[in-house]
PDB file of C-alpha atoms in Angstrom:
ATOM      1  CA  MET A   1      20.802 165.634  61.483  1.00 50.00           C
ATOM      2  CA  PRO A   2      18.716 167.087  64.541  1.00 50.00           C
ATOM      3  CA  LEU A   3      20.576 168.661  67.301  1.00 45.00           C
ATOM      4  CA  PRO A   4      19.692 165.961  69.802  1.00 49.00           C
ATOM      5  CA  SER A   5      20.722 163.449  67.591  1.00 51.00           C
ATOM      6  CA  CYS A   6      24.147 165.133  67.034  1.00 49.00           C
ATOM      7  CA  ILE A   7      24.448 165.604  70.540  1.00 50.00           C
ATOM      8  CA  ASP A   8      23.821 162.006  71.285  1.00 57.00           C
ATOM      9  CA  TRP A   9      26.353 161.006  68.572  1.00 50.00           C
ATOM     10  CA  PHE A  10      29.075 162.996  70.061  1.00 48.00           C
ATOM     11  CA  ARG A  11      28.481 161.748  73.360  1.00 55.00           C
ATOM     12  CA  GLN A  12      28.732 158.182  72.278  1.00 58.00           C
ATOM     13  CA  THR A  13      31.900 158.828  70.150  1.00 52.00           C
ATOM     14  CA  LEU A  14      33.715 160.457  73.080  1.00 49.00           C
ATOM     15  CA  LEU A  15      32.637 157.933  75.634  1.00 52.00           C
ATOM     16  CA  LYS A  16      34.009 155.085  73.357  1.00 51.00           C
ATOM     17  CA  LYS A  17      37.654 154.230  74.667  1.00 50.00           C
ATOM     18  CA  PRO A  18      40.057 153.737  71.706  1.00 49.00           C
ATOM     19  CA  LYS A  19      41.917 150.576  71.662  1.00 51.00           C
ATOM     20  CA  ARG A  20      45.711 150.942  71.888  1.00 50.00           C
ATOM     21  CA  PRO A  21      47.736 149.205  69.179  1.00 47.00           C
ATOM     22  CA  ASP A  22      49.995 146.744  70.501  1.00 51.00           C
ATOM     23  CA  SER A  23      53.356 147.643  70.595  1.00 48.00           C
ATOM     24  CA  PRO A  24      56.342 145.686  68.757  1.00 46.00           C
ATOM     25  CA  GLU A  25      57.729 144.968  72.089  1.00 49.00           C
ATOM     26  CA  SER A  26      54.619 143.717  73.867  1.00 45.00           C
ATOM     27  CA  THR A  27      53.851 141.764  70.671  1.00 45.00           C
ATOM     28  CA  SER A  28      57.579 140.121  70.133  1.00 46.00           C
ATOM     29  CA  SER A  29      57.234 139.340  73.987  1.00 45.00           C
ATOM     30  CA  ARG A  30      53.972 137.405  73.921  1.00 47.00           C
ATOM     31  CA  THR A  31      55.133 135.550  70.770  1.00 45.00           C
ATOM     32  CA  SER A  32      58.498 134.701  71.744  1.00 46.00           C
ATOM     33  CA  GLN A  33      58.186 133.409  75.373  1.00 48.00           C
ATOM     34  CA  PRO A  34      56.037 130.274  75.528  1.00 46.00           C
ATOM     35  CA  PRO A  35      54.154 129.594  78.900  1.00 44.00           C
ATOM     36  CA  SER A  36      56.304 128.586  81.886  1.00 45.00           C
ATOM     37  CA  GLN A  37      55.068 125.396  81.846  1.00 44.00           C
ATOM     38  CA  ASP A  38      56.255 124.610  78.423  1.00 44.00           C
ATOM     39  CA  ARG A  39      59.778 125.845  78.837  1.00 43.00           C
ATOM     40  CA  LEU A  40      62.435 123.510  79.525  1.00 38.00           C
ATOM     41  CA  SER A  41      65.395 123.899  81.395  1.00 40.00           C
ATOM     42  CA  PRO A  42      68.732 123.382  79.575  1.00 39.00           C
ATOM     43  CA  SER A  43      69.845 120.573  81.815  1.00 37.00           C
ATOM     44  CA  LEU A  44      66.381 118.873  81.157  1.00 32.00           C
ATOM     45  CA  SER A  45      66.746 118.960  77.361  1.00 35.00           C
ATOM     46  CA  LEU A  46      69.937 117.420  77.685  1.00 34.00           C
ATOM     47  CA  VAL A  47      68.487 114.412  79.279  1.00 34.00           C
ATOM     48  CA  THR A  48      65.687 114.199  76.750  1.00 34.00           C
ATOM     49  CA  SER A  49      67.691 114.495  73.915  1.00 35.00           C
ATOM     50  CA  PRO A  50      68.429 111.314  71.701  1.00 37.00           C
ATOM     51  CA  SER A  51      71.891 109.949  71.963  1.00 36.00           C
ATOM     52  CA  LEU A  52      74.048 108.295  69.662  1.00 36.00           C
ATOM     53  CA  PRO A  53      74.046 104.552  69.117  1.00 34.00           C
ATOM     54  CA  PRO A  54      77.210 102.998  71.006  1.00 34.00           C
ATOM     55  CA  THR A  55      80.236 102.297  68.976  1.00 36.00           C
ATOM     56  CA  HIS A  56      81.758  98.618  69.759  1.00 38.00           C
ATOM     57  CA  ALA A  57      85.232  98.874  70.559  1.00 40.00           C
ATOM     58  CA  SER A  58      85.547  95.840  68.079  1.00 46.00           C
ATOM     59  CA  ASP A  59      84.326  97.732  65.220  1.00 48.00           C
ATOM     60  CA  SER A  60      86.865 100.686  65.485  1.00 46.00           C
ATOM     61  CA  GLY A  61      90.470 100.827  64.956  1.00 49.00           C
ATOM     62  CA  SER A  62      90.621  97.247  62.944  1.00 69.00           C
ATOM     63  CA  SER A  63      90.209  96.081  59.593  1.00 86.00           C
ATOM     64  CA  ARG A  64      89.549  92.514  60.672  1.00 86.00           C
ATOM     65  CA  TRP A  65      85.776  92.991  60.627  1.00 86.00           C
ATOM     66  CA  SER A  66      86.126  94.297  56.852  1.00 88.00           C
ATOM     67  CA  LYS A  67      85.746  90.598  55.780  1.00 92.00           C
ATOM     68  CA  ASP A  68      83.111  87.763  56.585  1.00 92.00           C
ATOM     69  CA  TYR A  69      85.707  85.290  57.848  1.00 95.00           C
ATOM     70  CA  ASP A  70      89.051  85.049  59.159  1.00 96.00           C
ATOM     71  CA  VAL A  71      89.767  81.602  57.581  1.00 96.00           C
ATOM     72  CA  CYS A  72      88.883  79.756  54.682  1.00 95.00           C
ATOM     73  CA  VAL A  73      89.384  75.960  54.901  1.00 96.00           C
ATOM     74  CA  CYS A  74      90.337  74.340  51.521  1.00 95.00           C
ATOM     75  CA  HIS A  75      90.182  70.785  51.324  1.00 96.00           C
ATOM     76  CA  SER A  76      88.985  67.653  49.442  1.00 95.00           C
ATOM     77  CA  GLU A  77      85.723  66.270  49.786  1.00 93.00           C
ATOM     78  CA  GLU A  78      87.184  62.906  51.115  1.00 95.00           C
ATOM     79  CA  ASP A  79      88.917  65.117  53.991  1.00 96.00           C
ATOM     80  CA  LEU A  80      85.723  66.623  55.079  1.00 95.00           C
ATOM     81  CA  VAL A  81      85.758  65.379  58.664  1.00 96.00           C
ATOM     82  CA  ALA A  82      89.346  66.403  59.093  1.00 96.00           C
ATOM     83  CA  ALA A  83      88.285  69.946  57.962  1.00 96.00           C
ATOM     84  CA  GLN A  84      85.569  69.987  60.066  1.00 96.00           C
ATOM     85  CA  ASN A  85      87.625  69.099  63.334  1.00 96.00           C
ATOM     86  CA  LEU A  86      90.061  71.737  62.200  1.00 97.00           C
ATOM     87  CA  VAL A  87      87.295  74.062  62.049  1.00 96.00           C
ATOM     88  CA  SER A  88      85.899  72.998  65.209  1.00 96.00           C
ATOM     89  CA  TYR A  89      89.210  73.708  67.052  1.00 95.00           C
ATOM     90  CA  LEU A  90      89.626  76.930  65.531  1.00 96.00           C
ATOM     91  CA  GLU A  91      85.870  78.323  66.449  1.00 95.00           C
ATOM     92  CA  GLY A  92      85.722  76.797  69.656  1.00 92.00           C
ATOM     93  CA  SER A  93      88.969  78.599  70.903  1.00 79.00           C
ATOM     94  CA  THR A  94      89.032  81.465  73.018  1.00 85.00           C
ATOM     95  CA  THR A  95      89.612  83.766  69.926  1.00 82.00           C
ATOM     96  CA  SER A  96      86.545  82.656  68.338  1.00 88.00           C
ATOM     97  CA  LEU A  97      87.765  82.720  64.542  1.00 96.00           C
ATOM     98  CA  ARG A  98      85.223  82.955  62.016  1.00 96.00           C
ATOM     99  CA  CYS A  99      85.840  80.070  59.605  1.00 96.00           C
ATOM    100  CA  PHE A 100      84.307  79.218  56.242  1.00 95.00           C
ATOM    101  CA  LEU A 101      83.659  75.561  55.426  1.00 95.00           C
ATOM    102  CA  GLN A 102      82.375  75.113  51.872  1.00 90.00           C
ATOM    103  CA  LEU A 103      79.895  72.203  52.203  1.00 88.00           C
ATOM    104  CA  ARG A 104      78.593  74.302  55.399  1.00 93.00           C
ATOM    105  CA  ASP A 105      78.671  77.762  54.403  1.00 93.00           C
ATOM    106  CA  ALA A 106      78.510  77.807  50.628  1.00 91.00           C
ATOM    107  CA  THR A 107      75.224  79.262  49.332  1.00 91.00           C
ATOM    108  CA  PRO A 108      72.778  76.566  48.028  1.00 92.00           C
ATOM    109  CA  GLY A 109      72.561  76.738  44.341  1.00 92.00           C
ATOM    110  CA  GLY A 110      75.496  78.761  43.699  1.00 91.00           C
ATOM    111  CA  ALA A 111      77.971  78.235  41.154  1.00 92.00           C
ATOM    112  CA  ILE A 112      81.019  76.127  42.607  1.00 87.00           C
ATOM    113  CA  VAL A 113      83.661  78.474  40.828  1.00 87.00           C
ATOM    114  CA  SER A 114      81.644  82.056  41.945  1.00 91.00           C
ATOM    115  CA  GLU A 115      81.546  80.502  45.586  1.00 90.00           C
ATOM    116  CA  LEU A 116      85.103  79.493  45.667  1.00 88.00           C
ATOM    117  CA  CYS A 117      86.270  82.845  44.424  1.00 89.00           C
ATOM    118  CA  GLN A 118      83.879  84.720  47.139  1.00 91.00           C
ATOM    119  CA  ALA A 119      85.274  82.435  49.891  1.00 90.00           C
ATOM    120  CA  LEU A 120      88.663  83.327  49.212  1.00 90.00           C
ATOM    121  CA  ASN A 121      87.972  87.037  48.826  1.00 91.00           C
ATOM    122  CA  ASN A 122      85.967  87.254  51.881  1.00 93.00           C
ATOM    123  CA  SER A 123      88.600  85.681  54.156  1.00 94.00           C
ATOM    124  CA  HIS A 124      91.718  87.039  55.797  1.00 94.00           C
ATOM    125  CA  CYS A 125      93.585  83.602  55.819  1.00 95.00           C
ATOM    126  CA  ARG A 126      93.406  80.630  53.595  1.00 94.00           C
ATOM    127  CA  VAL A 127      94.218  77.260  54.921  1.00 96.00           C
ATOM    128  CA  LEU A 128      94.924  74.548  52.462  1.00 96.00           C
ATOM    129  CA  LEU A 129      94.650  71.213  54.068  1.00 97.00           C
ATOM    130  CA  ILE A 130      97.150  69.295  51.926  1.00 97.00           C
ATOM    131  CA  THR A 131      96.713  65.717  51.822  1.00 97.00           C
ATOM    132  CA  PRO A 132      96.500  62.631  49.141  1.00 97.00           C
ATOM    133  CA  GLY A 133      93.282  63.796  48.103  1.00 96.00           C
ATOM    134  CA  PHE A 134      94.051  67.561  48.123  1.00 97.00           C
ATOM    135  CA  LEU A 135      96.663  66.665  45.501  1.00 96.00           C
ATOM    136  CA  GLN A 136      94.087  64.708  43.159  1.00 95.00           C
ATOM    137  CA  ASP A 137      91.402  67.219  43.575  1.00 94.00           C
ATOM    138  CA  PRO A 138      91.142  69.864  40.879  1.00 93.00           C
ATOM    139  CA  TRP A 139      88.793  72.351  42.979  1.00 91.00           C
ATOM    140  CA  CYS A 140      91.489  72.160  45.456  1.00 93.00           C
ATOM    141  CA  LYS A 141      94.230  72.998  42.902  1.00 92.00           C
ATOM    142  CA  TYR A 142      91.904  75.740  41.511  1.00 90.00           C
ATOM    143  CA  GLN A 143      91.744  77.383  44.943  1.00 90.00           C
ATOM    144  CA  MET A 144      95.445  77.051  45.501  1.00 92.00           C
ATOM    145  CA  LEU A 145      96.301  78.888  42.433  1.00 91.00           C
ATOM    146  CA  GLN A 146      93.746  81.300  43.180  1.00 87.00           C
ATOM    147  CA  ALA A 147      95.296  81.937  46.856  1.00 86.00           C
ATOM    148  CA  LEU A 148      98.976  82.230  45.352  1.00 86.00           C
ATOM    149  CA  THR A 149      97.658  85.105  42.950  1.00 84.00           C
ATOM    150  CA  GLU A 150      97.970  87.424  45.651  1.00 71.00           C
ATOM    151  CA  ALA A 151     101.531  86.556  46.297  1.00 56.00           C
ATOM    152  CA  PRO A 152     103.877  88.303  47.426  1.00 54.00           C
ATOM    153  CA  GLY A 153     101.645  90.819  48.914  1.00 56.00           C
ATOM    154  CA  ALA A 154      99.644  88.156  50.611  1.00 67.00           C
ATOM    155  CA  GLU A 155     102.382  86.866  52.442  1.00 79.00           C
ATOM    156  CA  GLY A 156     101.292  85.154  56.040  1.00 87.00           C
ATOM    157  CA  ARG A 157      97.539  84.559  54.556  1.00 92.00           C
ATOM    158  CA  THR A 158      97.927  81.220  53.007  1.00 93.00           C
ATOM    159  CA  ILE A 159      98.895  78.664  55.641  1.00 95.00           C
ATOM    160  CA  PRO A 160      99.705  75.060  53.979  1.00 96.00           C
ATOM    161  CA  LEU A 161      99.023  72.163  56.490  1.00 97.00           C
ATOM    162  CA  LEU A 162     100.697  69.157  55.213  1.00 97.00           C
ATOM    163  CA  SER A 163      98.812  65.935  56.598  1.00 95.00           C
ATOM    164  CA  GLY A 164      99.489  62.329  55.364  1.00 94.00           C
ATOM    165  CA  LEU A 165     102.344  63.058  53.098  1.00 94.00           C
ATOM    166  CA  SER A 166     106.161  63.433  53.000  1.00 91.00           C
ATOM    167  CA  ARG A 167     108.042  66.481  52.321  1.00 91.00           C
ATOM    168  CA  ASP A 168     108.610  65.207  48.700  1.00 93.00           C
ATOM    169  CA  ALA A 169     105.023  65.433  47.791  1.00 93.00           C
ATOM    170  CA  TYR A 170     104.733  69.016  48.867  1.00 94.00           C
ATOM    171  CA  PRO A 171     103.214  70.975  45.875  1.00 94.00           C
ATOM    172  CA  PRO A 172     106.253  72.651  43.828  1.00 93.00           C
ATOM    173  CA  GLU A 173     103.954  75.814  43.751  1.00 90.00           C
ATOM    174  CA  LEU A 174     104.237  76.122  47.497  1.00 91.00           C
ATOM    175  CA  ARG A 175     107.819  75.414  47.887  1.00 90.00           C
ATOM    176  CA  PHE A 176     108.543  79.158  48.644  1.00 88.00           C
ATOM    177  CA  MET A 177     106.062  78.824  51.818  1.00 89.00           C
ATOM    178  CA  TYR A 178     106.975  77.084  54.924  1.00 92.00           C
ATOM    179  CA  TYR A 179     103.651  74.546  56.025  1.00 95.00           C
ATOM    180  CA  VAL A 180     102.742  73.113  59.200  1.00 96.00           C
ATOM    181  CA  ASP A 181     103.527  69.640  59.966  1.00 95.00           C
ATOM    182  CA  GLY A 182     100.260  67.612  60.724  1.00 94.00           C
ATOM    183  CA  ARG A 183     102.150  64.908  62.213  1.00 91.00           C
ATOM    184  CA  GLY A 184     102.186  66.346  65.499  1.00 86.00           C
ATOM    185  CA  PRO A 185      99.910  65.248  68.617  1.00 87.00           C
ATOM    186  CA  ASP A 186      97.301  67.667  67.727  1.00 92.00           C
ATOM    187  CA  GLY A 187      97.487  67.704  63.899  1.00 94.00           C
ATOM    188  CA  GLY A 188      99.226  70.897  63.456  1.00 96.00           C
ATOM    189  CA  PHE A 189      96.088  72.843  64.733  1.00 96.00           C
ATOM    190  CA  ARG A 190      97.896  74.806  67.304  1.00 95.00           C
ATOM    191  CA  GLN A 191     100.175  76.144  64.791  1.00 96.00           C
ATOM    192  CA  VAL A 192      97.581  77.018  62.113  1.00 96.00           C
ATOM    193  CA  LYS A 193      95.525  78.871  64.833  1.00 96.00           C
ATOM    194  CA  GLU A 194      98.618  80.828  65.929  1.00 95.00           C
ATOM    195  CA  ALA A 195      99.792  81.659  62.377  1.00 95.00           C
ATOM    196  CA  VAL A 196      96.034  83.175  61.633  1.00 95.00           C
ATOM    197  CA  MET A 197      96.072  85.082  64.896  1.00 94.00           C
ATOM    198  CA  ARG A 198      99.652  86.621  64.099  1.00 93.00           C
ATOM    199  CA  TYR A 199      98.244  87.836  60.754  1.00 92.00           C
ATOM    200  CA  LEU A 200      94.877  89.330  62.307  1.00 92.00           C
ATOM    201  CA  GLN A 201      97.225  91.233  64.769  1.00 91.00           C
ATOM    202  CA  THR A 202      98.884  92.937  61.723  1.00 88.00           C
ATOM    203  CA  LEU A 203      95.397  94.505  60.753  1.00 86.00           C
ATOM    204  CA  SER A 204      94.792  96.078  64.168  1.00 70.00           C
TER     205      SER A 204
END
């Protein structure tokens, strides 16, 4: 290489400023600290954090809501009007009881046996509307026997309501249970409601 060229090459090399390698501290500081406008204060992050869904007081501490219905009203077809009046009384009270009425709440197309069994299993209490028609209806007797299969552990859940019958006609299968006398001015509806509420209070 000629001498002038060598001198020029050394001059250019010496005039070049070497690049300083980034130190670990400077690199980490740049990567760990976001721009000031993107940083959120702790108080602001608490405000914008998602909150848990509210828990209803009625959904906690009580097993009442573990079943779909509070009451299943068992009745014969000829006693449908009386059953509807009872359900209207129970649902319209301040307690807002959830009632199962077969012709209203059964699934269309469902098998009768399956629907009756599900209604009994999904209800806390069973009201047996015992009338002359009840005693002659095989499905009513089936529901009564199904309800009795849970005795004696189901004390207070089965509530017989005797209407239009004398005590002598009271079914022998229920002789170990007290019944509600339907000959009163309100047809025994108030006593039925009180019996249901008494049982529901044991669940809370």
